[in-house]
Coordinates of C-alpha atoms in Angstrom, one line a residue:
M26 CA 11.6 -5.8 22.0
I27 CA 9.1 -4.6 18.9
N28 CA 10.2 -6.6 15.6
G29 CA 8.0 -6.1 13.5
A30 CA 4.4 -4.1 12.4
H31 CA 0.9 -6.3 11.2
V32 CA -1.2 -3.9 9.1
I33 CA -5.2 -5.4 8.9
I34 CA -6.6 -4.2 5.6
Y35 CA -10.8 -4.4 6.2
T36 CA -12.4 -5.3 2.7
T37 CA -15.6 -6.6 1.6
D38 CA -13.5 -8.5 -0.7
A39 CA -10.7 -11.0 1.3
E40 CA -9.7 -12.9 -1.2
A41 CA -9.8 -10.6 -4.0
D42 CA -7.8 -8.3 -1.8
R43 CA -5.4 -10.9 -1.3
A44 CA -5.8 -12.2 -4.9
F45 CA -4.4 -8.8 -5.6
L46 CA -1.5 -8.4 -2.8
R47 CA -1.0 -12.0 -4.2
D48 CA -0.6 -12.3 -7.1
V49 CA -0.7 -8.4 -9.4
L50 CA 1.6 -7.4 -6.4
G51 CA 4.1 -10.7 -5.4
W52 CA 4.0 -9.5 -2.0
P53 CA 5.9 -13.4 -0.2
Y54 CA 3.1 -14.6 2.0
A55 CA 2.4 -18.2 4.1
D56 CA -0.6 -19.9 4.4
A57 CA -1.6 -19.1 8.6
G58 CA -4.4 -22.0 7.3
H59 CA -8.2 -22.2 5.1
G60 CA -6.4 -19.5 2.7
W61 CA -5.5 -17.2 5.2
L62 CA -2.4 -15.2 3.8
I63 CA 0.0 -13.3 5.7
F64 CA 2.4 -11.4 3.5
G65 CA 5.7 -10.2 4.2
T66 CA 5.7 -6.5 2.5
P67 CA 8.2 -4.5 2.4
P68 CA 9.9 -2.6 4.6
A69 CA 7.5 0.8 5.9
E70 CA 7.5 4.3 7.8
V71 CA 6.0 5.6 9.8
A72 CA 4.4 9.0 11.3
C73 CA 1.9 10.8 13.0
H74 CA -0.1 12.9 11.5
P75 CA -2.4 15.4 13.6
A76 CA -6.3 15.5 13.3
E77 CA -9.5 16.9 14.8
S78 CA -9.9 13.2 15.9
G79 CA -8.4 10.5 16.5
G80 CA -8.8 6.4 15.2
A81 CA -8.3 6.8 11.3
H82 CA -5.1 5.3 9.9
E83 CA -4.1 4.9 6.0
L84 CA -2.0 2.6 3.9
I85 CA 1.0 4.4 1.1
L86 CA 2.6 2.1 -0.4
M87 CA 5.4 3.1 -1.2
C88 CA 8.2 2.9 -4.7
D89 CA 11.0 5.4 -6.2
D90 CA 10.1 5.9 -9.8
L91 CA 5.9 6.3 -9.0
T92 CA 5.2 7.2 -13.3
A93 CA 7.0 3.4 -14.1
T94 CA 5.5 1.4 -11.1
M95 CA 2.2 2.8 -12.2
A96 CA 2.9 2.3 -16.0
D97 CA 4.0 -1.6 -14.9
L98 CA 0.5 -1.3 -12.6
R99 CA -1.6 -0.6 -15.3
G100 CA -0.8 -3.1 -17.5
K101 CA -1.4 -6.1 -14.7
G102 CA -4.9 -4.3 -14.8
V103 CA -4.7 -1.9 -11.9
E104 CA -6.9 0.8 -11.3
F105 CA -5.5 4.4 -10.1
T106 CA -8.8 6.4 -8.0
R107 CA -6.9 9.8 -8.1
P108 CA -4.8 11.6 -10.2
V109 CA -1.5 12.1 -9.6
E110 CA -0.2 14.2 -7.3
E111 CA 2.6 17.4 -6.6
L112 CA 3.6 17.3 -2.6
S113 CA 6.5 18.7 -1.4
W114 CA 7.5 15.4 0.6
G115 CA 6.9 13.5 -3.1
V116 CA 4.5 12.3 -5.5
I117 CA 1.0 10.6 -5.2
T118 CA -1.3 8.1 -6.7
G119 CA -4.6 6.2 -5.2
I120 CA -5.3 2.1 -6.0
R121 CA -8.2 0.8 -6.1
L122 CA -8.4 -2.7 -4.6
P123 CA -10.7 -5.3 -6.0
G124 CA -12.9 -4.9 -2.7
G125 CA -13.8 -2.4 -3.5
G126 CA -10.9 0.1 -0.6
D127 CA -8.3 2.5 -1.8
I128 CA -4.3 2.4 -0.1
G129 CA -2.1 5.8 -1.7
L130 CA 0.8 5.6 -3.5
Y131 CA 3.7 6.9 -3.4
E132 CA 7.3 8.3 -4.7
P133 CA 8.2 9.6 -1.6
R134 CA 10.3 13.3 -1.9
H135 CA 11.7 13.7 2.2
P136 CA 14.1 11.6 3.9
R137 CA 14.2 8.2 4.5
P138 CA 15.1 6.9 7.8
P139 CA 16.9 3.5 8.7
A140 CA 15.4 0.4 9.0
A141 CA 15.1 -0.5 12.2

Protein backbone atom coordinates (compact mmCIF):
# COMPACT_ATOMS: atom_id res chain seq x y z
CA MET A 1 0.00 0.00 0.00
CA ILE A 2 1.34 3.45 -0.89
CA ASN A 3 1.60 5.53 2.28
CA GLY A 4 3.18 8.79 1.12
CA ALA A 5 5.02 10.73 -1.55
CA HIS A 6 8.63 11.90 -1.73
CA VAL A 7 9.16 15.23 -3.48
CA ILE A 8 12.61 16.16 -4.78
CA ILE A 9 13.64 19.75 -5.47
CA TYR A 10 16.64 19.85 -7.81
CA THR A 11 18.72 22.90 -6.97
CA THR A 12 22.09 24.51 -7.47
CA ASP A 13 22.30 25.26 -3.71
CA ALA A 14 20.82 22.40 -1.69
CA GLU A 15 22.14 23.76 1.62
CA ALA A 16 20.41 27.12 1.14
CA ASP A 17 17.14 25.50 0.11
CA ARG A 18 17.28 23.07 3.05
CA ALA A 19 17.81 26.04 5.38
CA PHE A 20 14.81 27.78 3.78
CA LEU A 21 12.53 24.78 4.38
CA ARG A 22 13.86 24.35 7.92
CA ASP A 23 14.20 27.96 9.11
CA VAL A 24 11.73 29.98 7.03
CA LEU A 25 8.91 27.49 6.51
CA GLY A 26 9.60 25.74 9.82
CA TRP A 27 9.05 22.23 8.48
CA PRO A 28 10.05 19.33 10.73
CA TYR A 29 12.88 17.17 9.43
CA ALA A 30 14.97 14.10 9.98
CA ASP A 31 18.71 14.10 9.34
CA ALA A 32 19.41 11.11 7.09
CA GLY A 33 23.13 11.58 7.71
CA HIS A 34 25.81 14.08 6.71
CA GLY A 35 23.31 16.97 6.83
CA TRP A 36 21.00 15.36 4.28
CA LEU A 37 17.65 16.59 5.64
CA ILE A 38 14.34 14.94 4.77
CA PHE A 39 11.37 17.22 5.51
CA GLY A 40 7.89 16.44 6.73
CA THR A 41 5.32 18.38 4.72
CA PRO A 42 1.77 19.51 5.21
CA PRO A 43 -0.92 17.32 3.58
CA ALA A 44 -0.63 17.17 -0.19
CA GLU A 45 -2.80 16.77 -3.27
CA VAL A 46 -1.95 15.47 -6.73
CA ALA A 47 -3.56 16.70 -9.96
CA CYS A 48 -2.92 15.60 -13.56
CA HIS A 49 -2.90 18.46 -16.09
CA PRO A 50 -2.79 17.95 -19.86
CA ALA A 51 0.48 18.89 -21.59
CA GLU A 52 2.07 18.67 -25.04
CA SER A 53 4.85 16.47 -23.65
CA GLY A 54 5.20 14.63 -20.36
CA GLY A 55 7.95 14.68 -17.80
CA ALA A 56 7.58 18.15 -16.27
CA HIS A 57 6.41 18.45 -12.67
CA GLU A 58 5.66 21.43 -10.46
CA LEU A 59 5.62 22.01 -6.70
CA ILE A 60 2.98 24.41 -5.41
CA LEU A 61 2.52 24.99 -1.67
CA MET A 62 -0.98 25.73 -0.38
CA CYS A 63 -2.21 28.08 2.33
CA ASP A 64 -5.56 29.22 3.75
CA ASP A 65 -4.92 32.97 3.32
CA LEU A 66 -2.46 34.00 0.61
CA THR A 67 -2.28 37.65 1.70
CA ALA A 68 -1.46 36.80 5.32
CA THR A 69 0.98 34.06 4.32
CA MET A 70 2.82 36.40 1.94
CA ALA A 71 3.09 39.04 4.68
CA ASP A 72 4.53 36.47 7.08
CA LEU A 73 7.02 35.20 4.50
CA ARG A 74 8.05 38.74 3.47
CA GLY A 75 8.92 39.34 7.12
CA LYS A 76 11.30 36.39 6.84
CA GLY A 77 12.96 37.82 3.72
CA VAL A 78 11.17 35.70 1.10
CA GLU A 79 11.16 37.06 -2.47
CA PHE A 80 8.07 36.56 -4.61
CA THR A 81 8.71 35.83 -8.28
CA ARG A 82 5.42 36.74 -9.89
CA PRO A 83 2.46 38.96 -9.17
CA VAL A 84 -0.56 37.54 -7.39
CA GLU A 85 -2.98 36.16 -9.94
CA GLU A 86 -6.68 35.53 -9.23
CA LEU A 87 -7.93 32.47 -11.10
CA SER A 88 -11.18 30.50 -10.98
CA TRP A 89 -9.53 27.74 -8.92
CA GLY A 90 -7.50 29.94 -6.55
CA VAL A 91 -5.08 32.80 -6.00
CA ILE A 92 -1.42 32.10 -6.85
CA THR A 93 2.05 33.62 -6.71
CA GLY A 94 5.61 32.30 -6.83
CA ILE A 95 8.40 32.02 -4.26
CA ARG A 96 12.11 32.26 -5.09
CA LEU A 97 14.13 29.57 -3.37
CA PRO A 98 17.62 30.56 -2.20
CA GLY A 99 19.10 28.04 -4.68
CA GLY A 100 17.49 29.96 -7.55
CA GLY A 101 14.46 27.76 -8.13
CA ASP A 102 10.84 28.85 -8.15
CA ILE A 103 7.91 27.14 -6.45
CA GLY A 104 4.28 28.17 -6.38
CA LEU A 105 2.21 29.32 -3.43
CA TYR A 106 -1.55 29.42 -3.63
CA GLU A 107 -4.80 29.70 -1.76
CA PRO A 108 -7.09 27.07 -3.28
CA ARG A 109 -10.70 27.93 -4.02
CA HIS A 110 -11.65 24.50 -5.35
CA PRO A 111 -13.10 21.54 -3.45
CA ARG A 112 -10.42 19.78 -1.38
CA PRO A 113 -10.22 15.97 -1.24
CA PRO A 114 -9.86 14.10 2.03
CA ALA A 115 -6.37 12.82 2.85
CA ALA A 116 -5.60 9.34 1.50
